[in-house]
Amino acid sequence: MERTEAFRPSLWARLRTWVGKGEIRPGLLAFLLVLPAILFLLAIIAYPILYALWLSLHEVTLKGLAKGELPFVGLKNYSIIFRDPVFWRSMLHSAEFVGTTVALEVTLGLSIALIINDARARAFGTLNKALMLLPWAVPPIANGLMWFYIYNPSFGYLNVILYKLGLIDQFMQFAGNPKLALFSVVVAFMWRVTPFSVLLFHAALQGIPEDLYDAAKVDGAGALARFRFITFPLIRSTLAIVLVLRTAFAFMVFDEIFAITAGGPGDRTWVASWYTYQHAFSYLEIGVGAAAAYMMALVIAIITVTYVLVVYRRVEYA
Amino acid sequence: MSGPKVTRRQFLKMAGVTAGGLAASGLLASCGPQATPTPAPPTPAPAVPTPTPVPAGPAWSTAPSVAKPDKVYWVYWPWGKTEDEVAAQFEADWGLPVEKVAEPNVEQVYAKVNTLYAAGEQMDVIKTLTPWIGEWIDNEVIQPLDGLPGVDEYWNDMNELCRQTVKLDGKIWGLPYYQSFHIGAYFQDHFEKAGITEPPKTYEELVDVCLKLKKDGISEYPILWMAGQGAEHLTFQFYQLVWNWGGTVFDKDANPTLGPGSKAREALAWWAKTFQEWKITAPESLELRYIPACKAFWTGKYTFHFFPHHYYMSLLNSEAESPIKGRVKQMMCFGDGRTMGWTEIFTLGSTAKSKEWAWMLLQAAGGKTKDGNYTAAMKYGIGAMLGSGFNSVNRHPAIREAWKKWTDVDLNLKQWEKATVKFIVVPAMMKPWHQKWQDAAQVSIANCLAGKITADQACDEMIAKHKEVAG
């Protein structure tokens, strides 16, 4: 029996035809084109987020997870963390950590970006960028281990250097000293992540036309005035992005804590992410861990919205 | 130690035949005829383990009669290349691929196993830290070995410290990975400089010696405890100190014994004094653990080192690495010499595809390989001074010979005999709330040692935390 197959154009060809004939609106086409990406993002981002929310409202044990027996407990897990003084101490430590790192990252990042953006340093632009990228390429856990050894109170390089310079008369504790422990983690974290801010600021600085600076110079503007009235307004959107991203990442610091202090001494470096990890994976209180993670996400969201409202919106009218 | 007149191979052969017979007879009694596996009874009693077909030969060299899975999964933290070698030998022996899930260190294995279990992933053999066992039994992450062929034979060869660990609620939960116990060591050069001829035998003598070393300018801080933050260190040192002091931290019902007038308070107060009053303990003791602590001792700044892993003597005197090799000597624990010990074990995952084949891998890891040798245990012992839970391994001449270069073997074995398993020393360790309590206790102990609170306040805090977490 003879079979005749009718010609059937591909979906893409049909879409193009519809658009050409005006049968499909460009807006709808755009939506259809981004739909796969949206579905993908929903699957890999939204699903885990919603699942974690669901977990935070249930009593979750290992056995329960494996067998699918997870009784609903409402807001009990949230109540547990709100009544736990360690949770509040961890949040306070996180606030200290985030405040310090973000302030330092912005200041240092912008300063370094301004230096390497200077005409005199541009000859070494590629070298500068390569050197900048090196710490960023170090995996967080490797960075933590590296600094763990640098800080070692008996044979660490930092002690050796300070001792040889005559700045200390005997080796001292950094990560094990309650007064220095959190700042020790700050330094290790900063070493790894500051290049990210430098690169973003540097990219923003390169986008500012030279003409603006030339005109300002003609008008007699000094370096400070040029920064205040040209550079700063034009990098404001980048600043907002840096603030949002760095705040979120600083809140999530984990590897350096894990490798350098393990939360100690005492609970001096228990930050929100460490609290979450301990409850979810050490105590196997997965619902409580999920609730703590949600509280952390809520705080980050509030700070992010504040940044956008305070910093980013003004850019629109600058 | 015995000086065997039979060779190791002969011994293992005899042990194999004898134990094979014992295992077979034991199983015969409980499971029915050996040659023909009995079908499962229609209504099996819940307490009786599932009967497993009894192999014709020794359990470690007879292939199970059930179909092989595609592969078997082994979750562990590595010790050198030992696990790689054991897995390769298993694959060569049985033609069954081993998927190695190697995590860099202990803590990561715990998280990994929990995650894999929650996701329903296959895990056949798990290298297990004993504080996790209670939690994993409760959550059915692991399954008992009872009823598997050859288990009785392994049981017969286990020493008491191992038996105390693997048998819980009447069931056997694993085969030994290694055994260890808290010890003390001293740097001989400092003794010679100070004219000290023998190590102190009591805490009072220890303080006197340290004050002399300090006064003579030989060591600023003579004592280095391995008491950093995290599992096995700060709280374990506290448990050990109290135990050696003659007290306990918890009673048999897991209630704290930290009240006023307790030995625990006394011991903690003394410990704090070594930091704050006499200043004979290095402050970095609270930061150092595992290998970095040994490396710190290599600097030659300290005289005494107290740590929870006897096998670190092999690092302190490492021929390849230690700048003070051969000059670090083991000493007996103070007083009657009692110490806290433990056996870490290999367990059988409840999500194993084939329990019988998982058991074969478990035997290769923690028992015997197909050739009838305790291959892994011998490697761990000879290469790294890890003690075994099996008498026949610990008494082996090759082990004794290997350890001679690191420590006084007789003294080490004498100390070993004084070891009590940590579950007996600290019964609370098997409670699901122990981890949480321990984290809080670390803060109290660290604050006490740092001079922020008194020993009484620290103990009161620990009692209060127990009420909170244990309900």
mmCIF file of N, CA, C and O in Angstrom, chain A residues 61-67 80 84-86 89 148-149 151-155 170-171 173-178 258 260-267 270 277-279 281-285, chain B residues 107-108 110-111 114-115 117-118 135-136 138-141 220-221 224 229-230 283-289 291-292 295-296 299 301-302 432 435-436 439 442-443 446-447 450 452 465 468:
data_model
loop_
_atom_site.group_PDB
_atom_site.id
_atom_site.type_symbol
_atom_site.label_atom_id
_atom_site.label_comp_id
_atom_site.label_asym_id
_atom_site.label_seq_id
_atom_site.Cartn_x
_atom_site.Cartn_y
_atom_site.Cartn_z
ATOM 1 N N THR A 61 12.134 14.108 59.871
ATOM 2 C CA THR A 61 13.208 13.242 60.351
ATOM 3 C C THR A 61 13.780 12.517 59.135
ATOM 4 O O THR A 61 13.160 12.501 58.070
ATOM 5 N N LEU A 62 14.930 11.919 59.339
ATOM 6 C CA LEU A 62 15.535 11.171 58.224
ATOM 7 C C LEU A 62 14.611 10.052 57.765
ATOM 8 O O LEU A 62 14.348 9.872 56.581
ATOM 9 N N LYS A 63 14.107 9.311 58.747
ATOM 10 C CA LYS A 63 13.235 8.190 58.423
ATOM 11 C C LYS A 63 11.976 8.694 57.734
ATOM 12 O O LYS A 63 11.520 8.118 56.746
ATOM 13 N N GLY A 64 11.468 9.810 58.256
ATOM 14 C CA GLY A 64 10.267 10.395 57.667
ATOM 15 C C GLY A 64 10.498 10.804 56.225
ATOM 16 O O GLY A 64 9.646 10.598 55.358
ATOM 17 N N LEU A 65 11.661 11.382 55.970
ATOM 18 C CA LEU A 65 11.981 11.805 54.601
ATOM 19 C C LEU A 65 12.042 10.604 53.659
ATOM 20 O O LEU A 65 11.517 10.633 52.546
ATOM 21 N N ALA A 66 12.693 9.557 54.146
ATOM 22 C CA ALA A 66 12.853 8.387 53.295
ATOM 23 C C ALA A 66 11.514 7.703 53.045
ATOM 24 O O ALA A 66 11.293 7.140 51.976
ATOM 25 N N LYS A 67 10.618 7.764 54.041
ATOM 26 C CA LYS A 67 9.340 7.057 53.905
ATOM 27 C C LYS A 67 8.180 7.972 53.520
ATOM 28 O O LYS A 67 7.050 7.525 53.372
ATOM 29 N N ILE A 80 10.394 27.356 67.520
ATOM 30 C CA ILE A 80 11.600 26.800 68.157
ATOM 31 C C ILE A 80 12.789 27.735 67.964
ATOM 32 O O ILE A 80 13.510 28.052 68.916
ATOM 33 N N ASP A 84 15.077 30.213 70.659
ATOM 34 C CA ASP A 84 16.440 29.717 70.873
ATOM 35 C C ASP A 84 17.435 30.889 70.905
ATOM 36 O O ASP A 84 17.649 31.555 69.884
ATOM 37 N N PRO A 85 18.050 31.145 72.063
ATOM 38 C CA PRO A 85 18.988 32.280 72.125
ATOM 39 C C PRO A 85 20.170 32.124 71.165
ATOM 40 O O PRO A 85 20.742 33.109 70.708
ATOM 41 N N VAL A 86 20.527 30.865 70.874
ATOM 42 C CA VAL A 86 21.655 30.638 69.954
ATOM 43 C C VAL A 86 21.298 31.155 68.552
ATOM 44 O O VAL A 86 22.163 31.675 67.834
ATOM 45 N N ARG A 89 21.820 34.849 68.655
ATOM 46 C CA ARG A 89 23.263 35.160 68.670
ATOM 47 C C ARG A 89 23.866 34.937 67.282
ATOM 48 O O ARG A 89 24.696 35.713 66.818
ATOM 49 N N PHE A 148 43.133 28.542 57.392
ATOM 50 C CA PHE A 148 43.253 27.764 58.626
ATOM 51 C C PHE A 148 44.731 27.546 58.953
ATOM 52 O O PHE A 148 45.160 27.686 60.107
ATOM 53 N N TYR A 149 45.499 27.214 57.940
ATOM 54 C CA TYR A 149 46.934 27.003 58.160
ATOM 55 C C TYR A 149 47.685 28.326 58.326
ATOM 56 O O TYR A 149 48.638 28.410 59.094
ATOM 57 N N TYR A 151 46.568 30.899 59.782
ATOM 58 C CA TYR A 151 46.297 31.379 61.143
ATOM 59 C C TYR A 151 46.837 30.458 62.229
ATOM 60 O O TYR A 151 46.727 30.795 63.410
ATOM 61 N N ASN A 152 47.355 29.307 61.849
ATOM 62 C CA ASN A 152 47.739 28.332 62.874
ATOM 63 C C ASN A 152 48.588 28.989 63.974
ATOM 64 O O ASN A 152 49.563 29.681 63.690
ATOM 65 N N PRO A 153 48.179 28.793 65.234
ATOM 66 C CA PRO A 153 48.861 29.504 66.318
ATOM 67 C C PRO A 153 50.259 28.969 66.631
ATOM 68 O O PRO A 153 50.998 29.593 67.396
ATOM 69 N N SER A 154 50.618 27.824 66.057
ATOM 70 C CA SER A 154 51.937 27.264 66.371
ATOM 71 C C SER A 154 52.929 27.366 65.225
ATOM 72 O O SER A 154 54.124 27.490 65.458
ATOM 73 N N PHE A 155 52.421 27.270 63.993
ATOM 74 C CA PHE A 155 53.363 27.318 62.874
ATOM 75 C C PHE A 155 52.808 28.066 61.660
ATOM 76 O O PHE A 155 53.312 27.910 60.554
ATOM 77 N N GLN A 170 55.568 36.752 70.756
ATOM 78 C CA GLN A 170 55.328 35.305 70.744
ATOM 79 C C GLN A 170 54.111 35.026 69.847
ATOM 80 O O GLN A 170 53.287 35.911 69.630
ATOM 81 N N PHE A 171 54.065 33.803 69.343
ATOM 82 C CA PHE A 171 52.966 33.457 68.432
ATOM 83 C C PHE A 171 51.627 33.652 69.138
ATOM 84 O O PHE A 171 51.515 33.426 70.335
ATOM 85 N N GLN A 173 47.073 33.611 68.904
ATOM 86 C CA GLN A 173 45.904 32.965 68.308
ATOM 87 C C GLN A 173 45.091 33.984 67.536
ATOM 88 O O GLN A 173 44.910 35.107 67.990
ATOM 89 N N PHE A 174 44.628 33.571 66.393
ATOM 90 C CA PHE A 174 43.719 34.415 65.609
ATOM 91 C C PHE A 174 42.328 33.775 65.619
ATOM 92 O O PHE A 174 41.397 34.297 66.216
ATOM 93 N N ALA A 175 42.226 32.632 64.953
ATOM 94 C CA ALA A 175 40.918 31.983 64.847
ATOM 95 C C ALA A 175 40.433 31.437 66.187
ATOM 96 O O ALA A 175 39.236 31.229 66.378
ATOM 97 N N GLY A 176 41.347 31.206 67.107
ATOM 98 C CA GLY A 176 40.943 30.649 68.396
ATOM 99 C C GLY A 176 40.733 31.703 69.462
ATOM 100 O O GLY A 176 40.383 31.389 70.596
ATOM 101 N N ASN A 177 40.946 32.954 69.101
ATOM 102 C CA ASN A 177 40.779 34.045 70.057
ATOM 103 C C ASN A 177 39.366 34.625 69.913
ATOM 104 O O ASN A 177 38.996 35.091 68.834
ATOM 105 N N PRO A 178 38.563 34.585 70.983
ATOM 106 C CA PRO A 178 37.178 35.062 70.863
ATOM 107 C C PRO A 178 37.064 36.480 70.299
ATOM 108 O O PRO A 178 36.102 36.804 69.616
ATOM 109 N N PHE A 258 33.395 26.722 58.371
ATOM 110 C CA PHE A 258 33.558 25.274 58.522
ATOM 111 C C PHE A 258 35.039 24.909 58.668
ATOM 112 O O PHE A 258 35.406 24.110 59.532
ATOM 113 N N ILE A 260 37.795 27.045 59.152
ATOM 114 C CA ILE A 260 38.697 27.810 60.031
ATOM 115 C C ILE A 260 38.322 27.684 61.504
ATOM 116 O O ILE A 260 39.182 27.465 62.348
ATOM 117 N N THR A 261 37.039 27.819 61.814
ATOM 118 C CA THR A 261 36.683 27.877 63.238
ATOM 119 C C THR A 261 35.675 26.819 63.679
ATOM 120 O O THR A 261 35.517 26.605 64.885
ATOM 121 N N ALA A 262 34.971 26.203 62.735
ATOM 122 C CA ALA A 262 33.897 25.235 63.081
ATOM 123 C C ALA A 262 32.915 25.857 64.083
ATOM 124 O O ALA A 262 32.385 25.177 64.965
ATOM 125 N N GLY A 263 32.690 27.139 63.951
ATOM 126 C CA GLY A 263 31.717 27.816 64.824
ATOM 127 C C GLY A 263 32.335 28.377 66.105
ATOM 128 O O GLY A 263 31.712 29.159 66.800
ATOM 129 N N GLY A 264 33.559 27.962 66.423
ATOM 130 C CA GLY A 264 34.170 28.368 67.690
ATOM 131 C C GLY A 264 34.960 29.646 67.582
ATOM 132 O O GLY A 264 34.930 30.292 66.525
ATOM 133 N N PRO A 265 35.673 30.045 68.604
ATOM 134 C CA PRO A 265 35.672 29.409 69.920
ATOM 135 C C PRO A 265 34.335 29.629 70.639
ATOM 136 O O PRO A 265 33.758 30.711 70.503
ATOM 137 N N GLY A 266 33.914 28.621 71.374
ATOM 138 C CA GLY A 266 32.558 28.667 71.938
ATOM 139 C C GLY A 266 31.586 28.748 70.784
ATOM 140 O O GLY A 266 31.617 27.933 69.890
ATOM 141 N N ASP A 267 30.743 29.786 70.801
ATOM 142 C CA ASP A 267 29.848 29.966 69.653
ATOM 143 C C ASP A 267 30.121 31.318 68.973
ATOM 144 O O ASP A 267 29.264 31.887 68.327
ATOM 145 N N TRP A 270 29.361 31.268 65.302
ATOM 146 C CA TRP A 270 28.092 30.679 64.853
ATOM 147 C C TRP A 270 27.338 31.786 64.106
ATOM 148 O O TRP A 270 26.864 32.733 64.714
ATOM 149 N N TYR A 277 22.930 24.851 59.180
ATOM 150 C CA TYR A 277 23.619 23.593 58.864
ATOM 151 C C TYR A 277 23.603 22.650 60.066
ATOM 152 O O TYR A 277 23.310 21.459 59.936
ATOM 153 N N GLN A 278 23.928 23.198 61.230
ATOM 154 C CA GLN A 278 23.989 22.350 62.414
ATOM 155 C C GLN A 278 22.643 21.693 62.689
ATOM 156 O O GLN A 278 22.576 20.506 62.979
ATOM 157 N N HIS A 279 21.584 22.477 62.600
ATOM 158 C CA HIS A 279 20.269 21.903 62.881
ATOM 159 C C HIS A 279 19.851 20.898 61.813
ATOM 160 O O HIS A 279 19.336 19.825 62.132
ATOM 161 N N PHE A 281 21.789 19.227 59.536
ATOM 162 C CA PHE A 281 22.648 18.079 59.232
ATOM 163 C C PHE A 281 23.345 17.456 60.438
ATOM 164 O O PHE A 281 23.760 16.306 60.362
ATOM 165 N N SER A 282 23.505 18.198 61.518
ATOM 166 C CA SER A 282 24.126 17.583 62.692
ATOM 167 C C SER A 282 23.073 17.053 63.653
ATOM 168 O O SER A 282 23.194 15.953 64.162
ATOM 169 N N TYR A 283 22.047 17.875 63.899
ATOM 170 C CA TYR A 283 21.013 17.427 64.836
ATOM 171 C C TYR A 283 19.884 16.701 64.098
ATOM 172 O O TYR A 283 18.965 16.186 64.733
ATOM 173 N N LEU A 284 19.941 16.718 62.791
ATOM 174 C CA LEU A 284 18.905 16.105 61.946
ATOM 175 C C LEU A 284 17.517 16.695 62.212
ATOM 176 O O LEU A 284 16.513 16.015 62.080
ATOM 177 N N GLU A 285 17.482 17.960 62.628
ATOM 178 C CA GLU A 285 16.207 18.669 62.765
ATOM 179 C C GLU A 285 16.018 19.460 61.468
ATOM 180 O O GLU A 285 16.209 20.680 61.422
ATOM 181 N N GLU B 107 33.189 14.686 59.345
ATOM 182 C CA GLU B 107 31.910 15.390 59.412
ATOM 183 C C GLU B 107 31.135 15.316 58.101
ATOM 184 O O GLU B 107 29.916 15.198 58.081
ATOM 185 N N GLN B 108 31.878 15.359 56.992
ATOM 186 C CA GLN B 108 31.208 15.339 55.689
ATOM 187 C C GLN B 108 30.535 14.003 55.416
ATOM 188 O O GLN B 108 29.538 13.941 54.704
ATOM 189 N N TYR B 110 28.992 12.163 57.582
ATOM 190 C CA TYR B 110 27.698 12.185 58.284
ATOM 191 C C TYR B 110 26.645 12.895 57.429
ATOM 192 O O TYR B 110 25.548 12.373 57.205
ATOM 193 N N ALA B 111 27.012 14.087 56.940
ATOM 194 C CA ALA B 111 26.070 14.851 56.117
ATOM 195 C C ALA B 111 25.747 14.100 54.826
ATOM 196 O O ALA B 111 24.599 14.047 54.387
ATOM 197 N N ASN B 114 23.389 11.089 55.446
ATOM 198 C CA ASN B 114 22.020 11.529 55.726
ATOM 199 C C ASN B 114 21.321 11.989 54.455
ATOM 200 O O ASN B 114 20.146 11.700 54.234
ATOM 201 N N THR B 115 22.056 12.700 53.624
ATOM 202 C CA THR B 115 21.465 13.201 52.381
ATOM 203 C C THR B 115 21.141 12.038 51.446
ATOM 204 O O THR B 115 20.046 11.992 50.861
ATOM 205 N N TYR B 117 20.613 8.985 52.218
ATOM 206 C CA TYR B 117 19.531 8.162 52.778
ATOM 207 C C TYR B 117 18.168 8.827 52.536
ATOM 208 O O TYR B 117 17.205 8.171 52.136
ATOM 209 N N ALA B 118 18.133 10.145 52.784
ATOM 210 C CA ALA B 118 16.869 10.861 52.578
ATOM 211 C C ALA B 118 16.416 10.769 51.132
ATOM 212 O O ALA B 118 15.226 10.759 50.832
ATOM 213 N N GLU B 135 21.607 7.491 66.361
ATOM 214 C CA GLU B 135 20.751 8.244 65.451
ATOM 215 C C GLU B 135 20.393 7.399 64.219
ATOM 216 O O GLU B 135 19.252 7.384 63.755
ATOM 217 N N TRP B 136 21.381 6.715 63.717
ATOM 218 C CA TRP B 136 21.165 5.942 62.477
ATOM 219 C C TRP B 136 20.354 4.672 62.715
ATOM 220 O O TRP B 136 19.651 4.223 61.832
ATOM 221 N N ASP B 138 17.964 4.568 65.042
ATOM 222 C CA ASP B 138 16.616 5.128 65.195
ATOM 223 C C ASP B 138 15.975 5.425 63.848
ATOM 224 O O ASP B 138 14.791 5.216 63.644
ATOM 225 N N ASN B 139 16.788 5.950 62.948
ATOM 226 C CA ASN B 139 16.254 6.361 61.646
ATOM 227 C C ASN B 139 16.345 5.261 60.594
ATOM 228 O O ASN B 139 16.041 5.502 59.423
ATOM 229 N N GLU B 140 16.779 4.097 61.004
ATOM 230 C CA GLU B 140 16.879 2.935 60.104
ATOM 231 C C GLU B 140 17.797 3.194 58.913
ATOM 232 O O GLU B 140 17.557 2.715 57.805
ATOM 233 N N VAL B 141 18.844 3.948 59.152
ATOM 234 C CA VAL B 141 19.828 4.188 58.091
ATOM 235 C C VAL B 141 20.708 2.955 57.912
ATOM 236 O O VAL B 141 21.143 2.642 56.812
ATOM 237 N N GLU B 220 57.211 27.732 77.765
ATOM 238 C CA GLU B 220 56.311 28.784 78.245
ATOM 239 C C GLU B 220 54.980 28.170 78.672
ATOM 240 O O GLU B 220 54.422 28.480 79.708
ATOM 241 N N TYR B 221 54.464 27.302 77.795
ATOM 242 C CA TYR B 221 53.216 26.580 78.082
ATOM 243 C C TYR B 221 53.495 25.092 77.879
ATOM 244 O O TYR B 221 53.424 24.601 76.746
ATOM 245 N N LEU B 224 49.960 20.908 75.882
ATOM 246 C CA LEU B 224 49.110 21.129 74.705
ATOM 247 C C LEU B 224 48.052 20.036 74.708
ATOM 248 O O LEU B 224 48.367 18.859 74.571
ATOM 249 N N GLN B 229 37.596 23.000 68.778
ATOM 250 C CA GLN B 229 36.141 22.935 68.607
ATOM 251 C C GLN B 229 35.765 21.742 67.727
ATOM 252 O O GLN B 229 36.451 21.454 66.767
ATOM 253 N N GLY B 230 34.698 21.085 68.047
ATOM 254 C CA GLY B 230 34.195 20.029 67.164
ATOM 255 C C GLY B 230 34.247 18.660 67.795
ATOM 256 O O GLY B 230 34.719 18.485 68.917
ATOM 257 N N PRO B 283 47.215 28.284 75.275
ATOM 258 C CA PRO B 283 45.852 28.715 74.927
ATOM 259 C C PRO B 283 45.360 28.121 73.604
ATOM 260 O O PRO B 283 44.177 27.894 73.415
ATOM 261 N N GLU B 284 46.312 27.853 72.695
ATOM 262 C CA GLU B 284 45.907 27.313 71.395
ATOM 263 C C GLU B 284 45.376 25.884 71.480
ATOM 264 O O GLU B 284 44.897 25.342 70.496
ATOM 265 N N SER B 285 45.439 25.300 72.671
ATOM 266 C CA SER B 285 44.859 23.964 72.865
ATOM 267 C C SER B 285 43.396 23.943 72.426
ATOM 268 O O SER B 285 42.903 22.934 71.936
ATOM 269 N N LEU B 286 42.718 25.080 72.626
ATOM 270 C CA LEU B 286 41.289 25.130 72.316
ATOM 271 C C LEU B 286 41.035 25.373 70.841
ATOM 272 O O LEU B 286 39.892 25.525 70.418
ATOM 273 N N GLU B 287 42.100 25.469 70.077
ATOM 274 C CA GLU B 287 41.941 25.717 68.643
ATOM 275 C C GLU B 287 42.410 24.516 67.820
ATOM 276 O O GLU B 287 42.004 24.340 66.680
ATOM 277 N N LEU B 288 43.280 23.714 68.430
ATOM 278 C CA LEU B 288 43.947 22.672 67.638
ATOM 279 C C LEU B 288 43.294 21.311 67.791
ATOM 280 O O LEU B 288 42.903 20.916 68.884
ATOM 281 N N ARG B 289 43.215 20.629 66.696
ATOM 282 C CA ARG B 289 42.711 19.262 66.715
ATOM 283 C C ARG B 289 43.291 18.500 65.539
ATOM 284 O O ARG B 289 43.847 19.093 64.625
ATOM 285 N N ILE B 291 45.466 16.462 62.956
ATOM 286 C CA ILE B 291 46.874 16.519 62.557
ATOM 287 C C ILE B 291 47.536 17.881 62.849
ATOM 288 O O ILE B 291 48.689 17.917 63.283
ATOM 289 N N PRO B 292 46.849 19.003 62.633
ATOM 290 C CA PRO B 292 47.504 20.279 62.961
ATOM 291 C C PRO B 292 47.975 20.352 64.416
ATOM 292 O O PRO B 292 48.966 21.026 64.721
ATOM 293 N N LYS B 295 51.248 18.591 64.473
ATOM 294 C CA LYS B 295 52.276 19.436 63.845
ATOM 295 C C LYS B 295 52.693 20.564 64.790
ATOM 296 O O LYS B 295 53.848 20.981 64.795
ATOM 297 N N ALA B 296 51.742 21.049 65.569
ATOM 298 C CA ALA B 296 52.083 22.082 66.554
ATOM 299 C C ALA B 296 53.075 21.509 67.570
ATOM 300 O O ALA B 296 54.027 22.179 67.966
ATOM 301 N N THR B 299 56.784 21.482 66.851
ATOM 302 C CA THR B 299 57.604 22.692 66.973
ATOM 303 C C THR B 299 58.564 22.591 68.155
ATOM 304 O O THR B 299 59.503 23.378 68.249
ATOM 305 N N LYS B 301 57.881 23.231 71.213
ATOM 306 C CA LYS B 301 57.626 24.264 72.227
ATOM 307 C C LYS B 301 56.987 23.678 73.480
ATOM 308 O O LYS B 301 57.050 24.261 74.543
ATOM 309 N N TYR B 302 56.301 22.563 73.288
ATOM 310 C CA TYR B 302 55.511 22.007 74.391
ATOM 311 C C TYR B 302 56.169 20.752 74.957
ATOM 312 O O TYR B 302 56.912 20.070 74.257
ATOM 313 N N PRO B 432 19.772 10.738 71.044
ATOM 314 C CA PRO B 432 19.679 11.627 69.874
ATOM 315 C C PRO B 432 19.982 13.084 70.196
ATOM 316 O O PRO B 432 20.407 13.834 69.338
ATOM 317 N N GLN B 435 24.292 15.312 70.541
ATOM 318 C CA GLN B 435 25.041 16.223 69.661
ATOM 319 C C GLN B 435 24.716 17.683 69.993
ATOM 320 O O GLN B 435 25.596 18.537 70.086
ATOM 321 N N LYS B 436 23.427 17.921 70.176
ATOM 322 C CA LYS B 436 23.001 19.297 70.460
ATOM 323 C C LYS B 436 23.529 19.726 71.835
ATOM 324 O O LYS B 436 24.006 20.843 72.010
ATOM 325 N N ASP B 439 27.255 20.512 71.646
ATOM 326 C CA ASP B 439 27.578 21.824 71.060
ATOM 327 C C ASP B 439 27.451 22.925 72.116
ATOM 328 O O ASP B 439 28.275 23.838 72.172
ATOM 329 N N GLN B 442 30.223 22.627 74.732
ATOM 330 C CA GLN B 442 31.510 23.164 74.251
ATOM 331 C C GLN B 442 31.644 24.639 74.596
ATOM 332 O O GLN B 442 32.715 25.104 74.969
ATOM 333 N N VAL B 443 30.533 25.353 74.421
ATOM 334 C CA VAL B 443 30.563 26.795 74.705
ATOM 335 C C VAL B 443 30.834 27.018 76.192
ATOM 336 O O VAL B 443 31.676 27.837 76.572
ATOM 337 N N ALA B 446 34.455 25.947 77.018
ATOM 338 C CA ALA B 446 35.413 26.911 76.456
ATOM 339 C C ALA B 446 35.394 28.209 77.257
ATOM 340 O O ALA B 446 36.451 28.789 77.548
ATOM 341 N N ASN B 447 34.204 28.667 77.630
ATOM 342 C CA ASN B 447 34.105 29.899 78.423
ATOM 343 C C ASN B 447 34.745 29.733 79.788
ATOM 344 O O ASN B 447 35.376 30.653 80.310
ATOM 345 N N ALA B 450 38.457 29.715 79.365
ATOM 346 C CA ALA B 450 38.932 31.060 79.015
ATOM 347 C C ALA B 450 38.805 32.024 80.189
ATOM 348 O O ALA B 450 39.165 33.198 80.079
ATOM 349 N N LYS B 452 36.032 33.078 81.589
ATOM 350 C CA LYS B 452 34.856 33.954 81.569
ATOM 351 C C LYS B 452 33.829 33.547 82.617
ATOM 352 O O LYS B 452 33.070 34.381 83.097
ATOM 353 N N LYS B 465 21.136 22.916 80.063
ATOM 354 C CA LYS B 465 21.005 22.562 78.647
ATOM 355 C C LYS B 465 20.470 21.137 78.505
ATOM 356 O O LYS B 465 19.676 20.854 77.605
ATOM 357 N N GLU B 468 16.857 21.168 78.831
ATOM 358 C CA GLU B 468 16.226 21.750 77.636
ATOM 359 C C GLU B 468 16.169 20.746 76.483
ATOM 360 O O GLU B 468 15.129 20.568 75.857
#
